[in-house]
PDB file of N, CA and C in Angstrom:
ATOM      1  N   MET A   1      -8.559  -5.147  12.639  1.00  0.00           N
ATOM      2  CA  MET A   1      -7.149  -5.035  12.935  1.00  0.00           C
ATOM      3  C   MET A   1      -6.648  -3.693  12.438  1.00  0.00           C
ATOM      4  N   LYS A   2      -5.609  -3.194  13.086  1.00  0.00           N
ATOM      5  CA  LYS A   2      -5.028  -1.908  12.708  1.00  0.00           C
ATOM      6  C   LYS A   2      -3.679  -2.125  12.029  1.00  0.00           C
ATOM      7  N   VAL A   3      -3.486  -1.398  10.931  1.00  0.00           N
ATOM      8  CA  VAL A   3      -2.253  -1.462  10.156  1.00  0.00           C
ATOM      9  C   VAL A   3      -1.775  -0.033   9.953  1.00  0.00           C
ATOM     10  N   SER A   4      -0.493   0.224  10.189  1.00  0.00           N
ATOM     11  CA  SER A   4       0.036   1.564   9.938  1.00  0.00           C
ATOM     12  C   SER A   4       0.647   1.597   8.537  1.00  0.00           C
ATOM     13  N   VAL A   5       0.457   2.729   7.868  1.00  0.00           N
ATOM     14  CA  VAL A   5       0.923   2.896   6.488  1.00  0.00           C
ATOM     15  C   VAL A   5       1.724   4.182   6.420  1.00  0.00           C
ATOM     16  N   ARG A   6       2.905   4.081   5.812  1.00  0.00           N
ATOM     17  CA  ARG A   6       3.727   5.263   5.549  1.00  0.00           C
ATOM     18  C   ARG A   6       3.910   5.356   4.039  1.00  0.00           C
ATOM     19  N   ILE A   7       3.741   6.565   3.511  1.00  0.00           N
ATOM     20  CA  ILE A   7       3.791   6.791   2.074  1.00  0.00           C
ATOM     21  C   ILE A   7       4.848   7.850   1.793  1.00  0.00           C
ATOM     22  N   PHE A   8       5.608   7.645   0.725  1.00  0.00           N
ATOM     23  CA  PHE A   8       6.698   8.549   0.383  1.00  0.00           C
ATOM     24  C   PHE A   8       6.540   9.068  -1.039  1.00  0.00           C
ATOM     25  N   GLY A   9       7.359  10.055  -1.384  1.00  0.00           N
ATOM     26  CA  GLY A   9       7.410  10.571  -2.747  1.00  0.00           C
ATOM     27  C   GLY A   9       6.174  11.367  -3.122  1.00  0.00           C
ATOM     28  N   ASN A  10       5.926  11.420  -4.429  1.00  0.00           N
ATOM     29  CA  ASN A  10       4.840  12.260  -4.930  1.00  0.00           C
ATOM     30  C   ASN A  10       3.453  11.720  -4.610  1.00  0.00           C
ATOM     31  N   LEU A  11       3.329  10.512  -4.084  1.00  0.00           N
ATOM     32  CA  LEU A  11       2.025  10.001  -3.671  1.00  0.00           C
ATOM     33  C   LEU A  11       1.509  10.690  -2.416  1.00  0.00           C
ATOM     34  N   THR A  12       2.386  11.334  -1.670  1.00  0.00           N
ATOM     35  CA  THR A  12       1.954  11.987  -0.429  1.00  0.00           C
ATOM     36  C   THR A  12       0.991  13.141  -0.690  1.00  0.00           C
ATOM     37  N   THR A  13       1.082  13.745  -1.866  1.00  0.00           N
ATOM     38  CA  THR A  13       0.180  14.850  -2.192  1.00  0.00           C
ATOM     39  C   THR A  13      -1.276  14.384  -2.162  1.00  0.00           C
ATOM     40  N   ALA A  14      -1.553  13.224  -2.739  1.00  0.00           N
ATOM     41  CA  ALA A  14      -2.925  12.718  -2.809  1.00  0.00           C
ATOM     42  C   ALA A  14      -3.295  11.849  -1.612  1.00  0.00           C
ATOM     43  N   LEU A  15      -2.303  11.114  -1.069  1.00  0.00           N
ATOM     44  CA  LEU A  15      -2.611  10.120  -0.038  1.00  0.00           C
ATOM     45  C   LEU A  15      -2.233  10.529   1.375  1.00  0.00           C
ATOM     46  N   GLY A  16      -1.382  11.528   1.523  1.00  0.00           N
ATOM     47  CA  GLY A  16      -0.870  11.873   2.842  1.00  0.00           C
ATOM     48  C   GLY A  16       0.358  11.040   3.171  1.00  0.00           C
ATOM     49  N   ARG A  17       0.968  11.294   4.304  1.00  0.00           N
ATOM     50  CA  ARG A  17       2.215  10.605   4.663  1.00  0.00           C
ATOM     51  C   ARG A  17       2.000   9.398   5.567  1.00  0.00           C
ATOM     52  N   LYS A  18       1.077   9.514   6.504  1.00  0.00           N
ATOM     53  CA  LYS A  18       0.885   8.442   7.489  1.00  0.00           C
ATOM     54  C   LYS A  18      -0.595   8.159   7.675  1.00  0.00           C
ATOM     55  N   HIS A  19      -0.887   6.881   7.861  1.00  0.00           N
ATOM     56  CA  HIS A  19      -2.253   6.453   8.132  1.00  0.00           C
ATOM     57  C   HIS A  19      -2.216   5.305   9.125  1.00  0.00           C
ATOM     58  N   VAL A  20      -3.236   5.188   9.895  1.00  0.00           N
ATOM     59  CA  VAL A  20      -3.503   3.966  10.653  1.00  0.00           C
ATOM     60  C   VAL A  20      -4.888   3.535  10.188  1.00  0.00           C
ATOM     61  N   LEU A  21      -4.931   2.402   9.494  1.00  0.00           N
ATOM     62  CA  LEU A  21      -6.192   1.931   8.916  1.00  0.00           C
ATOM     63  C   LEU A  21      -6.736   0.754   9.697  1.00  0.00           C
ATOM     64  N   GLU A  22      -8.025   0.747   9.845  1.00  0.00           N
ATOM     65  CA  GLU A  22      -8.733  -0.384  10.443  1.00  0.00           C
ATOM     66  C   GLU A  22      -9.209  -1.250   9.279  1.00  0.00           C
ATOM     67  N   LEU A  23      -8.682  -2.467   9.204  1.00  0.00           N
ATOM     68  CA  LEU A  23      -9.030  -3.397   8.133  1.00  0.00           C
ATOM     69  C   LEU A  23      -9.646  -4.654   8.716  1.00  0.00           C
ATOM     70  N   ASP A  24     -10.382  -5.366   7.883  1.00  0.00           N
ATOM     71  CA  ASP A  24     -10.950  -6.647   8.300  1.00  0.00           C
ATOM     72  C   ASP A  24      -9.836  -7.667   8.503  1.00  0.00           C
ATOM     73  N   LYS A  25     -10.041  -8.577   9.419  1.00  0.00           N
ATOM     74  CA  LYS A  25      -9.076  -9.644   9.643  1.00  0.00           C
ATOM     75  C   LYS A  25      -8.888 -10.413   8.339  1.00  0.00           C
ATOM     76  N   GLY A  26      -7.647 -10.721   8.005  1.00  0.00           N
ATOM     77  CA  GLY A  26      -7.350 -11.444   6.772  1.00  0.00           C
ATOM     78  C   GLY A  26      -7.215 -10.554   5.546  1.00  0.00           C
ATOM     79  N   ALA A  27      -7.220  -9.233   5.741  1.00  0.00           N
ATOM     80  CA  ALA A  27      -7.078  -8.308   4.615  1.00  0.00           C
ATOM     81  C   ALA A  27      -5.713  -8.464   3.968  1.00  0.00           C
ATOM     82  N   THR A  28      -5.649  -8.163   2.687  1.00  0.00           N
ATOM     83  CA  THR A  28      -4.408  -8.275   1.924  1.00  0.00           C
ATOM     84  C   THR A  28      -3.885  -6.886   1.555  1.00  0.00           C
ATOM     85  N   VAL A  29      -2.681  -6.872   0.992  1.00  0.00           N
ATOM     86  CA  VAL A  29      -2.110  -5.627   0.485  1.00  0.00           C
ATOM     87  C   VAL A  29      -3.034  -5.051  -0.591  1.00  0.00           C
ATOM     88  N   ARG A  30      -3.653  -5.902  -1.403  1.00  0.00           N
ATOM     89  CA  ARG A  30      -4.588  -5.425  -2.426  1.00  0.00           C
ATOM     90  C   ARG A  30      -5.754  -4.659  -1.774  1.00  0.00           C
ATOM     91  N   ALA A  31      -6.325  -5.209  -0.712  1.00  0.00           N
ATOM     92  CA  ALA A  31      -7.432  -4.547  -0.020  1.00  0.00           C
ATOM     93  C   ALA A  31      -6.984  -3.209   0.557  1.00  0.00           C
ATOM     94  N   LEU A  32      -5.792  -3.179   1.126  1.00  0.00           N
ATOM     95  CA  LEU A  32      -5.258  -1.944   1.690  1.00  0.00           C
ATOM     96  C   LEU A  32      -5.073  -0.898   0.594  1.00  0.00           C
ATOM     97  N   SER A  33      -4.483  -1.275  -0.534  1.00  0.00           N
ATOM     98  CA  SER A  33      -4.247  -0.311  -1.613  1.00  0.00           C
ATOM     99  C   SER A  33      -5.568   0.169  -2.202  1.00  0.00           C
ATOM    100  N   ASN A  34      -6.559  -0.722  -2.305  1.00  0.00           N
ATOM    101  CA  ASN A  34      -7.876  -0.308  -2.798  1.00  0.00           C
ATOM    102  C   ASN A  34      -8.515   0.702  -1.852  1.00  0.00           C
ATOM    103  N   ARG A  35      -8.362   0.498  -0.558  1.00  0.00           N
ATOM    104  CA  ARG A  35      -8.908   1.434   0.441  1.00  0.00           C
ATOM    105  C   ARG A  35      -8.236   2.793   0.310  1.00  0.00           C
ATOM    106  N   LEU A  36      -6.904   2.802   0.168  1.00  0.00           N
ATOM    107  CA  LEU A  36      -6.191   4.067   0.008  1.00  0.00           C
ATOM    108  C   LEU A  36      -6.613   4.779  -1.275  1.00  0.00           C
ATOM    109  N   ALA A  37      -6.708   4.030  -2.366  1.00  0.00           N
ATOM    110  CA  ALA A  37      -7.095   4.614  -3.656  1.00  0.00           C
ATOM    111  C   ALA A  37      -8.490   5.212  -3.577  1.00  0.00           C
ATOM    112  N   GLU A  38      -9.396   4.484  -2.963  1.00  0.00           N
ATOM    113  CA  GLU A  38     -10.775   4.958  -2.839  1.00  0.00           C
ATOM    114  C   GLU A  38     -10.844   6.240  -2.009  1.00  0.00           C
ATOM    115  N   SER A  39     -10.109   6.275  -0.903  1.00  0.00           N
ATOM    116  CA  SER A  39     -10.144   7.457  -0.038  1.00  0.00           C
ATOM    117  C   SER A  39      -9.543   8.682  -0.721  1.00  0.00           C
ATOM    118  N   ALA A  40      -8.619   8.466  -1.690  1.00  0.00           N
ATOM    119  CA  ALA A  40      -8.005   9.578  -2.411  1.00  0.00           C
ATOM    120  C   ALA A  40      -8.794   9.960  -3.654  1.00  0.00           C
ATOM    121  N   GLY A  41      -9.824   9.175  -3.981  1.00  0.00           N
ATOM    122  CA  GLY A  41     -10.628   9.474  -5.154  1.00  0.00           C
ATOM    123  C   GLY A  41     -10.086   8.918  -6.453  1.00  0.00           C
ATOM    124  N   PHE A  42      -9.111   8.014  -6.375  1.00  0.00           N
ATOM    125  CA  PHE A  42      -8.584   7.379  -7.584  1.00  0.00           C
ATOM    126  C   PHE A  42      -9.617   6.398  -8.121  1.00  0.00           C
ATOM    127  N   LYS A  43      -9.821   6.385  -9.415  1.00  0.00           N
ATOM    128  CA  LYS A  43     -10.863   5.564 -10.027  1.00  0.00           C
ATOM    129  C   LYS A  43     -10.355   4.212 -10.538  1.00  0.00           C
ATOM    130  N   ARG A  44      -9.099   4.122 -10.928  1.00  0.00           N
ATOM    131  CA  ARG A  44      -8.574   2.897 -11.528  1.00  0.00           C
ATOM    132  C   ARG A  44      -8.261   1.859 -10.460  1.00  0.00           C
ATOM    133  N   GLN A  45      -8.877   0.701 -10.584  1.00  0.00           N
ATOM    134  CA  GLN A  45      -8.596  -0.405  -9.669  1.00  0.00           C
ATOM    135  C   GLN A  45      -7.175  -0.905  -9.905  1.00  0.00           C
ATOM    136  N   GLY A  46      -6.475  -1.214  -8.826  1.00  0.00           N
ATOM    137  CA  GLY A  46      -5.121  -1.743  -8.935  1.00  0.00           C
ATOM    138  C   GLY A  46      -4.045  -0.694  -9.111  1.00  0.00           C
ATOM    139  N   TYR A  47      -4.414   0.558  -8.992  1.00  0.00           N
ATOM    140  CA  TYR A  47      -3.456   1.652  -9.146  1.00  0.00           C
ATOM    141  C   TYR A  47      -3.556   2.610  -7.975  1.00  0.00           C
ATOM    142  N   LEU A  48      -2.421   3.170  -7.619  1.00  0.00           N
ATOM    143  CA  LEU A  48      -2.363   4.319  -6.705  1.00  0.00           C
ATOM    144  C   LEU A  48      -1.824   5.464  -7.544  1.00  0.00           C
ATOM    145  N   GLY A  49      -2.686   6.369  -7.938  1.00  0.00           N
ATOM    146  CA  GLY A  49      -2.289   7.414  -8.879  1.00  0.00           C
ATOM    147  C   GLY A  49      -1.952   6.771 -10.211  1.00  0.00           C
ATOM    148  N   ASN A  50      -0.758   7.052 -10.715  1.00  0.00           N
ATOM    149  CA  ASN A  50      -0.310   6.469 -11.981  1.00  0.00           C
ATOM    150  C   ASN A  50       0.496   5.197 -11.779  1.00  0.00           C
ATOM    151  N   TYR A  51       0.623   4.736 -10.563  1.00  0.00           N
ATOM    152  CA  TYR A  51       1.476   3.586 -10.251  1.00  0.00           C
ATOM    153  C   TYR A  51       0.655   2.317 -10.080  1.00  0.00           C
ATOM    154  N   ARG A  52       1.039   1.276 -10.807  1.00  0.00           N
ATOM    155  CA  ARG A  52       0.351  -0.008 -10.699  1.00  0.00           C
ATOM    156  C   ARG A  52       0.800  -0.721  -9.428  1.00  0.00           C
ATOM    157  N   VAL A  53      -0.151  -1.144  -8.644  1.00  0.00           N
ATOM    158  CA  VAL A  53       0.133  -1.854  -7.396  1.00  0.00           C
ATOM    159  C   VAL A  53       0.439  -3.311  -7.742  1.00  0.00           C
ATOM    160  N   GLY A  54       1.531  -3.816  -7.216  1.00  0.00           N
ATOM    161  CA  GLY A  54       1.878  -5.214  -7.441  1.00  0.00           C
ATOM    162  C   GLY A  54       2.804  -5.441  -8.615  1.00  0.00           C
ATOM    163  N   GLY A  55       3.131  -4.403  -9.326  1.00  0.00           N
ATOM    164  CA  GLY A  55       4.074  -4.529 -10.430  1.00  0.00           C
ATOM    165  C   GLY A  55       5.402  -3.916 -10.043  1.00  0.00           C
ATOM    166  N   ASP A  56       6.121  -3.468 -11.055  1.00  0.00           N
ATOM    167  CA  ASP A  56       7.416  -2.840 -10.812  1.00  0.00           C
ATOM    168  C   ASP A  56       7.308  -1.345 -10.560  1.00  0.00           C
ATOM    169  N   ASP A  57       6.084  -0.811 -10.610  1.00  0.00           N
ATOM    170  CA  ASP A  57       5.901   0.629 -10.454  1.00  0.00           C
ATOM    171  C   ASP A  57       6.157   1.117  -9.036  1.00  0.00           C
ATOM    172  N   LEU A  58       5.831   0.309  -8.041  1.00  0.00           N
ATOM    173  CA  LEU A  58       5.962   0.693  -6.636  1.00  0.00           C
ATOM    174  C   LEU A  58       6.721  -0.372  -5.867  1.00  0.00           C
ATOM    175  N   ALA A  59       7.463   0.062  -4.878  1.00  0.00           N
ATOM    176  CA  ALA A  59       8.005  -0.881  -3.895  1.00  0.00           C
ATOM    177  C   ALA A  59       7.077  -0.794  -2.688  1.00  0.00           C
ATOM    178  N   ILE A  60       6.507  -1.929  -2.320  1.00  0.00           N
ATOM    179  CA  ILE A  60       5.639  -1.990  -1.148  1.00  0.00           C
ATOM    180  C   ILE A  60       6.263  -2.961  -0.163  1.00  0.00           C
ATOM    181  N   LEU A  61       6.511  -2.474   1.039  1.00  0.00           N
ATOM    182  CA  LEU A  61       7.146  -3.279   2.075  1.00  0.00           C
ATOM    183  C   LEU A  61       6.154  -3.540   3.201  1.00  0.00           C
ATOM    184  N   VAL A  62       6.139  -4.764   3.677  1.00  0.00           N
ATOM    185  CA  VAL A  62       5.351  -5.119   4.860  1.00  0.00           C
ATOM    186  C   VAL A  62       6.355  -5.544   5.922  1.00  0.00           C
ATOM    187  N   ASN A  63       6.417  -4.776   6.977  1.00  0.00           N
ATOM    188  CA  ASN A  63       7.382  -5.020   8.053  1.00  0.00           C
ATOM    189  C   ASN A  63       8.804  -5.142   7.512  1.00  0.00           C
ATOM    190  N   GLY A  64       9.127  -4.268   6.545  1.00  0.00           N
ATOM    191  CA  GLY A  64      10.475  -4.219   5.994  1.00  0.00           C
ATOM    192  C   GLY A  64      10.766  -5.216   4.892  1.00  0.00           C
ATOM    193  N   ARG A  65       9.811  -6.057   4.527  1.00  0.00           N
ATOM    194  CA  ARG A  65      10.017  -7.058   3.472  1.00  0.00           C
ATOM    195  C   ARG A  65       9.194  -6.699   2.244  1.00  0.00           C
ATOM    196  N   ASN A  66       9.862  -6.688   1.088  1.00  0.00           N
ATOM    197  CA  ASN A  66       9.193  -6.373  -0.161  1.00  0.00           C
ATOM    198  C   ASN A  66       8.132  -7.423  -0.462  1.00  0.00           C
ATOM    199  N   ILE A  67       6.935  -6.986  -0.841  1.00  0.00           N
ATOM    200  CA  ILE A  67       5.856  -7.945  -1.097  1.00  0.00           C
ATOM    201  C   ILE A  67       6.166  -8.845  -2.286  1.00  0.00           C
ATOM    202  N   GLN A  68       7.090  -8.431  -3.152  1.00  0.00           N
ATOM    203  CA  GLN A  68       7.479  -9.283  -4.286  1.00  0.00           C
ATOM    204  C   GLN A  68       8.164 -10.555  -3.783  1.00  0.00           C
ATOM    205  N   LEU A  69       8.737 -10.506  -2.594  1.00  0.00           N
ATOM    206  CA  LEU A  69       9.383 -11.676  -1.994  1.00  0.00           C
ATOM    207  C   LEU A  69       8.412 -12.465  -1.127  1.00  0.00           C
ATOM    208  N   LEU A  70       7.211 -11.943  -0.969  1.00  0.00           N
ATOM    209  CA  LEU A  70       6.175 -12.610  -0.180  1.00  0.00           C
ATOM    210  C   LEU A  70       5.124 -13.135  -1.155  1.00  0.00           C
ATOM    211  N   ASP A  71       3.882 -12.781  -0.974  1.00  0.00           N
ATOM    212  CA  ASP A  71       2.804 -13.235  -1.863  1.00  0.00           C
ATOM    213  C   ASP A  71       2.257 -12.110  -2.735  1.00  0.00           C
ATOM    214  N   GLY A  72       3.093 -11.109  -3.026  1.00  0.00           N
ATOM    215  CA  GLY A  72       2.653  -9.992  -3.859  1.00  0.00           C
ATOM    216  C   GLY A  72       1.485  -9.257  -3.214  1.00  0.00           C
ATOM    217  N   VAL A  73       0.529  -8.848  -4.041  1.00  0.00           N
ATOM    218  CA  VAL A  73      -0.616  -8.097  -3.521  1.00  0.00           C
ATOM    219  C   VAL A  73      -1.540  -8.968  -2.686  1.00  0.00           C
ATOM    220  N   GLU A  74      -1.353 -10.255  -2.748  1.00  0.00           N
ATOM    221  CA  GLU A  74      -2.161 -11.172  -1.928  1.00  0.00           C
ATOM    222  C   GLU A  74      -1.519 -11.442  -0.558  1.00  0.00           C
ATOM    223  N   THR A  75      -0.441 -10.739  -0.243  1.00  0.00           N
ATOM    224  CA  THR A  75       0.194 -10.851   1.066  1.00  0.00           C
ATOM    225  C   THR A  75      -0.813 -10.470   2.140  1.00  0.00           C
ATOM    226  N   MET A  76      -1.048 -11.388   3.051  1.00  0.00           N
ATOM    227  CA  MET A  76      -2.014 -11.134   4.126  1.00  0.00           C
ATOM    228  C   MET A  76      -1.376 -10.252   5.189  1.00  0.00           C
ATOM    229  N   LEU A  77      -2.174  -9.342   5.706  1.00  0.00           N
ATOM    230  CA  LEU A  77      -1.715  -8.429   6.740  1.00  0.00           C
ATOM    231  C   LEU A  77      -2.206  -8.894   8.100  1.00  0.00           C
ATOM    232  N   GLN A  78      -1.433  -8.538   9.112  1.00  0.00           N
ATOM    233  CA  GLN A  78      -1.762  -8.889  10.498  1.00  0.00           C
ATOM    234  C   GLN A  78      -1.887  -7.606  11.310  1.00  0.00           C
ATOM    235  N   ASP A  79      -2.576  -7.693  12.426  1.00  0.00           N
ATOM    236  CA  ASP A  79      -2.713  -6.564  13.328  1.00  0.00           C
ATOM    237  C   ASP A  79      -1.329  -6.052  13.732  1.00  0.00           C
ATOM    238  N   GLY A  80      -1.119  -4.744  13.601  1.00  0.00           N
ATOM    239  CA  GLY A  80       0.142  -4.124  13.999  1.00  0.00           C
ATOM    240  C   GLY A  80       1.183  -4.063  12.898  1.00  0.00           C
ATOM    241  N   ASP A  81       0.892  -4.594  11.708  1.00  0.00           N
ATOM    242  CA  ASP A  81       1.855  -4.538  10.604  1.00  0.00           C
ATOM    243  C   ASP A  81       2.110  -3.100  10.185  1.00  0.00           C
ATOM    244  N   GLU A  82       3.306  -2.868   9.646  1.00  0.00           N
ATOM    245  CA  GLU A  82       3.649  -1.579   9.074  1.00  0.00           C
ATOM    246  C   GLU A  82       3.872  -1.776   7.582  1.00  0.00           C
ATOM    247  N   VAL A  83       3.159  -0.987   6.782  1.00  0.00           N
ATOM    248  CA  VAL A  83       3.283  -1.041   5.330  1.00  0.00           C
ATOM    249  C   VAL A  83       3.908   0.268   4.866  1.00  0.00           C
ATOM    250  N   VAL A  84       4.922   0.158   4.011  1.00  0.00           N
ATOM    251  CA  VAL A  84       5.587   1.327   3.448  1.00  0.00           C
ATOM    252  C   VAL A  84       5.405   1.269   1.939  1.00  0.00           C
ATOM    253  N   ILE A  85       4.995   2.402   1.349  1.00  0.00           N
ATOM    254  CA  ILE A  85       4.775   2.475  -0.078  1.00  0.00           C
ATOM    255  C   ILE A  85       5.746   3.514  -0.664  1.00  0.00           C
ATOM    256  N   LEU A  86       6.595   3.035  -1.591  1.00  0.00           N
ATOM    257  CA  LEU A  86       7.636   3.871  -2.176  1.00  0.00           C
ATOM    258  C   LEU A  86       7.511   3.914  -3.680  1.00  0.00           C
ATOM    259  N   PRO A  87       7.169   5.070  -4.267  1.00  0.00           N
ATOM    260  CA  PRO A  87       7.240   5.186  -5.715  1.00  0.00           C
ATOM    261  C   PRO A  87       8.712   5.273  -6.139  1.00  0.00           C
ATOM    262  N   PRO A  88       9.012   5.012  -7.408  1.00  0.00           N
ATOM    263  CA  PRO A  88      10.413   4.968  -7.853  1.00  0.00           C
ATOM    264  C   PRO A  88      11.222   6.220  -7.510  1.00  0.00           C
ATOM    265  N   ILE A  89      10.621   7.374  -7.614  1.00  0.00           N
ATOM    266  CA  ILE A  89      11.338   8.614  -7.356  1.00  0.00           C
ATOM    267  C   ILE A  89      11.737   8.757  -5.891  1.00  0.00           C
ATOM    268  N   ALA A  90      11.102   7.970  -5.012  1.00  0.00           N
ATOM    269  CA  ALA A  90      11.418   8.030  -3.581  1.00  0.00           C
ATOM    270  C   ALA A  90      12.257   6.836  -3.167  1.00  0.00           C
ATOM    271  N   GLY A  91      12.802   6.116  -4.123  1.00  0.00           N
ATOM    272  CA  GLY A  91      13.671   4.988  -3.796  1.00  0.00           C
ATOM    273  C   GLY A  91      13.026   3.637  -4.011  1.00  0.00           C
ATOM    274  N   GLY A  92      11.820   3.588  -4.582  1.00  0.00           N
ATOM    275  CA  GLY A  92      11.097   2.328  -4.762  1.00  0.00           C
ATOM    276  C   GLY A  92      11.550   1.503  -5.900  1.00  0.00           C
TER     277      GLY A  92
END
């Protein structure tokens, strides 16, 4: 399945601004963030740069809904979903 990702703030330096990722069916936000971290060379699991994924460090939206209101990092993604990642300095 394909998921589009938009990234804002200082994470764009390491991750870029836009991605279309091919993920396995049933992938979660955790799997997506791990894929992004790996492609950027980040070593710490559960983090994008200095920001903890799934905590208060980042606002992550799936189709406009904050994952904190869904199933957190275990939120399952569907084909065609749009994920937005906002660090605090970019409004997250």
